[in-house]
Amino acid sequence: MVIELLQYNFVVNALLAAFFASISCGIIGTYIVTRRMVFLSGGITHASFGGIGIGYFLGFNPIFSAAIFSILSALGIEFLSKQTEVREDSAIGILWSFGMAIGIIFITITPGYVPNLMTYLFGSILTVSKLDVWLMFGLSLLIILIFSAFYRLILFVSYDQEFARTHKIAVNLVNYLLISLVALTIVLNIKVVGIIMVISLLTIPQSIANLFTRNFRNIIIASVVLSFVGVFTGLIFSYKLNIPSGASIIFSLVIYFVFAKLIHLLINKLSIRRKTKNFELIK
Amino acid sequence: MSKILELKSIYAGYKDDIILNDVSLEILDDDFIGIIGPNGGGKTTLLRVILGLIKPFKGTIEYFGDSNIDRNNKIGFLPQINQIDNKFPVSVYDVVLSGLIYNNGFYYKHSKKDKQKAKETLQKLGICDLKERHIGELSGGQMQKVLLARAIVSSPRLLILDEPNTFVDNKFEGELYEILVQLNKDMGIIIVSHDIGTISTYIKTIACVNRGLHYHKSNKITEQQLASYNCPIKLITHGEVPHTVLKKHNH
Ligand SMILES: Nc1ncnc2c1ncn2[C@@H]1O[C@H](COP(=O)(O)OP(=O)(O)OP(=O)(O)O)[C@@H](O)[C@H]1O
Ligand SMILES: [Mg+2]
């Protein structure tokens, strides 16, 4: 079945998109989860809808306006919360709804029919274009390079910013750079599962991985693999059962999560049993 | 005995609020200073100024002996433990290595020398067996030792500790102070503590911080002196420090 499907360009594109999405979301998601920035990422995701609306209105590819718009909101949230009196979660709330409002306004005043709106909201990996795949490839490469070159720096700044500051590390620069990467990752992966659900690719694989390893690098590697497995399974379900790909991907990921959690519980239980037995033997 | 740094009439605080008024202090490399003072008096703020985390409104800090860049690894810092996320995926060894963060121009890898140093530091504090542990699997006292290891792994000239005795039992506290006394042979130490009774037997001098600073060049202090320093602190009996409960201080 797979071989025969590979004749179709859109299937190849979808698989490539799944592959690159797994890389960028696997790495950036680990950063997001370990720094507890999930809500912030949700905010950036929804704010990007404003960029999509503007793109439609001005008549160019919404991905580009969304990218600019979400990077600006990400930097805005970071700035508002760190440099001013505004609380971080309030700043997120403001930009989250503001972005959505802008999006709705511009889509409404765009004359005529708005094509593919649903693609952005709910995702549709089978419609990703060659350009999308190239952009996702570029982003994955950029993220791999940055995380390989500055792995320790990113790790230490994420762990304890204050301490990094006492060693005169440019903590703000690191934060701004990484939040921009978060924004780009979100926007370029919107087509895979949609604005509403993109956060799942950034959190579920990492949560599964975190059950079995507590090493930053291992979480990254495991998340990349798990994302790909999840997206791939989702695609198969979507094809077989004829349900929307975005929802089916999330569904598969959650099934894997539940499954992993059960295995995790079982492993712990067995280990406790073994240990109590050993203890009794010693006695 | 040489000078590490000197604060010259520092005014510092947050936004429009001046917390430290006209603070001058000279720190030598064999100093062992205990900082005391009421909650909100500005102890942490003073440490933040010394560490370069906040810029004073007025006044200067002069660093001696090192070039300005070099000083960044020359001050070791042990923050209050509750600021740290213990679910973050790093091991004890990683945390200790992070104390050498500035030494690697490129941040990808640590050199053999760095790794050696990290291991030696773990050994010195007797926590080699924790090396591969995840930081979430440590007790409060073990965590303090790990953070202390991170603070001293770069062989700083000055070690700064902000209330290291908050989450630990008496046994660990004594152990910690003994370690500090040893470390004091190689570096100056500044320690913030609420329990002046216990630290007074280990420290050499006392600094009272309450919106300003009074430097008391001895480790013995009486209630009258504290009162005259504007420092309404509860003294808990220990050794020669008299038991007193001072009246609440009004500004
Ligand atoms: N980030 C901040 N922004 C504004 N004001 C602050 C900030 N941090 C501390 N303050 C204020 O500065 C004053 C001094 O605080 P500081 O943390 O230095 O006190 P402290 O002596 O360390 O107290 P404690 O014994 O409770 O740790 C307090 O009144 C506090 O409210
Ligand atoms: Mg304090």
Coordinates of C-alpha atoms in Angstrom, one line a residue, chain A residues 151-152 155-161 163-164 166-167 214-216, chain B residues 73 77-79 81 84-102 104 110 114-115 117-119 121-122 125 127 130-138 142-154:
Chain A
Y151 CA 23.9 22.7 23.4
R152 CA 25.5 23.3 26.8
L155 CA 20.9 23.7 28.6
F156 CA 22.5 25.8 31.4
V157 CA 20.6 29.0 30.6
S158 CA 17.4 27.0 30.6
Y159 CA 18.3 25.4 33.9
D160 CA 19.3 28.5 35.9
Q161 CA 19.2 31.9 34.2
F163 CA 23.4 31.6 37.6
A164 CA 24.2 32.0 34.0
T166 CA 26.4 35.8 37.2
H167 CA 28.8 34.3 34.7
R214 CA 15.6 12.5 32.4
N215 CA 18.4 13.6 30.2
F216 CA 17.8 16.6 27.9
Chain B
N73 CA 34.3 32.9 36.9
F77 CA 27.3 31.9 43.8
L78 CA 25.0 29.6 45.7
P79 CA 21.4 30.9 45.2
I81 CA 17.4 26.6 46.6
I84 CA 15.4 26.1 41.0
D85 CA 13.2 23.8 39.0
N86 CA 14.0 20.3 40.2
K87 CA 12.2 18.6 37.4
F88 CA 14.5 20.0 34.8
P89 CA 16.3 17.2 33.0
V90 CA 19.9 17.5 34.1
S91 CA 22.1 15.3 36.2
V92 CA 24.2 16.3 39.2
Y93 CA 27.3 16.1 37.0
D94 CA 25.8 18.4 34.4
V95 CA 24.9 21.0 37.1
V96 CA 28.4 21.0 38.5
L97 CA 29.9 21.4 35.0
S98 CA 27.6 24.4 34.4
G99 CA 29.8 26.2 37.0
L100 CA 32.5 26.2 34.3
I101 CA 30.2 27.6 31.6
Y102 CA 32.3 30.7 30.8
N104 CA 34.4 27.2 27.0
H110 CA 33.7 20.4 28.1
D114 CA 36.9 20.7 33.1
K115 CA 35.6 17.2 33.6
K117 CA 37.8 19.5 37.9
A118 CA 34.1 18.7 38.2
K119 CA 35.0 15.2 39.5
T121 CA 34.9 19.0 43.3
L122 CA 32.4 16.3 43.8
L125 CA 32.3 17.5 49.0
I127 CA 29.1 13.4 46.8
L130 CA 25.5 11.2 43.3
K131 CA 27.2 12.1 40.1
E132 CA 24.8 10.4 37.6
R133 CA 21.7 11.2 39.7
H134 CA 18.9 13.3 38.3
I135 CA 18.6 16.5 40.4
G136 CA 15.0 15.7 41.3
E137 CA 16.2 12.6 43.2
L138 CA 18.2 14.5 45.8
Q142 CA 22.3 16.9 48.9
M143 CA 21.0 19.5 46.5
Q144 CA 22.7 22.2 48.6
K145 CA 26.0 20.4 48.2
V146 CA 25.5 20.0 44.5
L147 CA 24.9 23.8 44.2
L148 CA 27.9 24.4 46.4
A149 CA 30.0 22.2 44.1
R150 CA 28.7 24.3 41.1
A151 CA 29.7 27.5 42.9
I152 CA 33.2 26.4 43.7
V153 CA 34.1 24.3 40.7
S154 CA 35.7 27.3 38.9

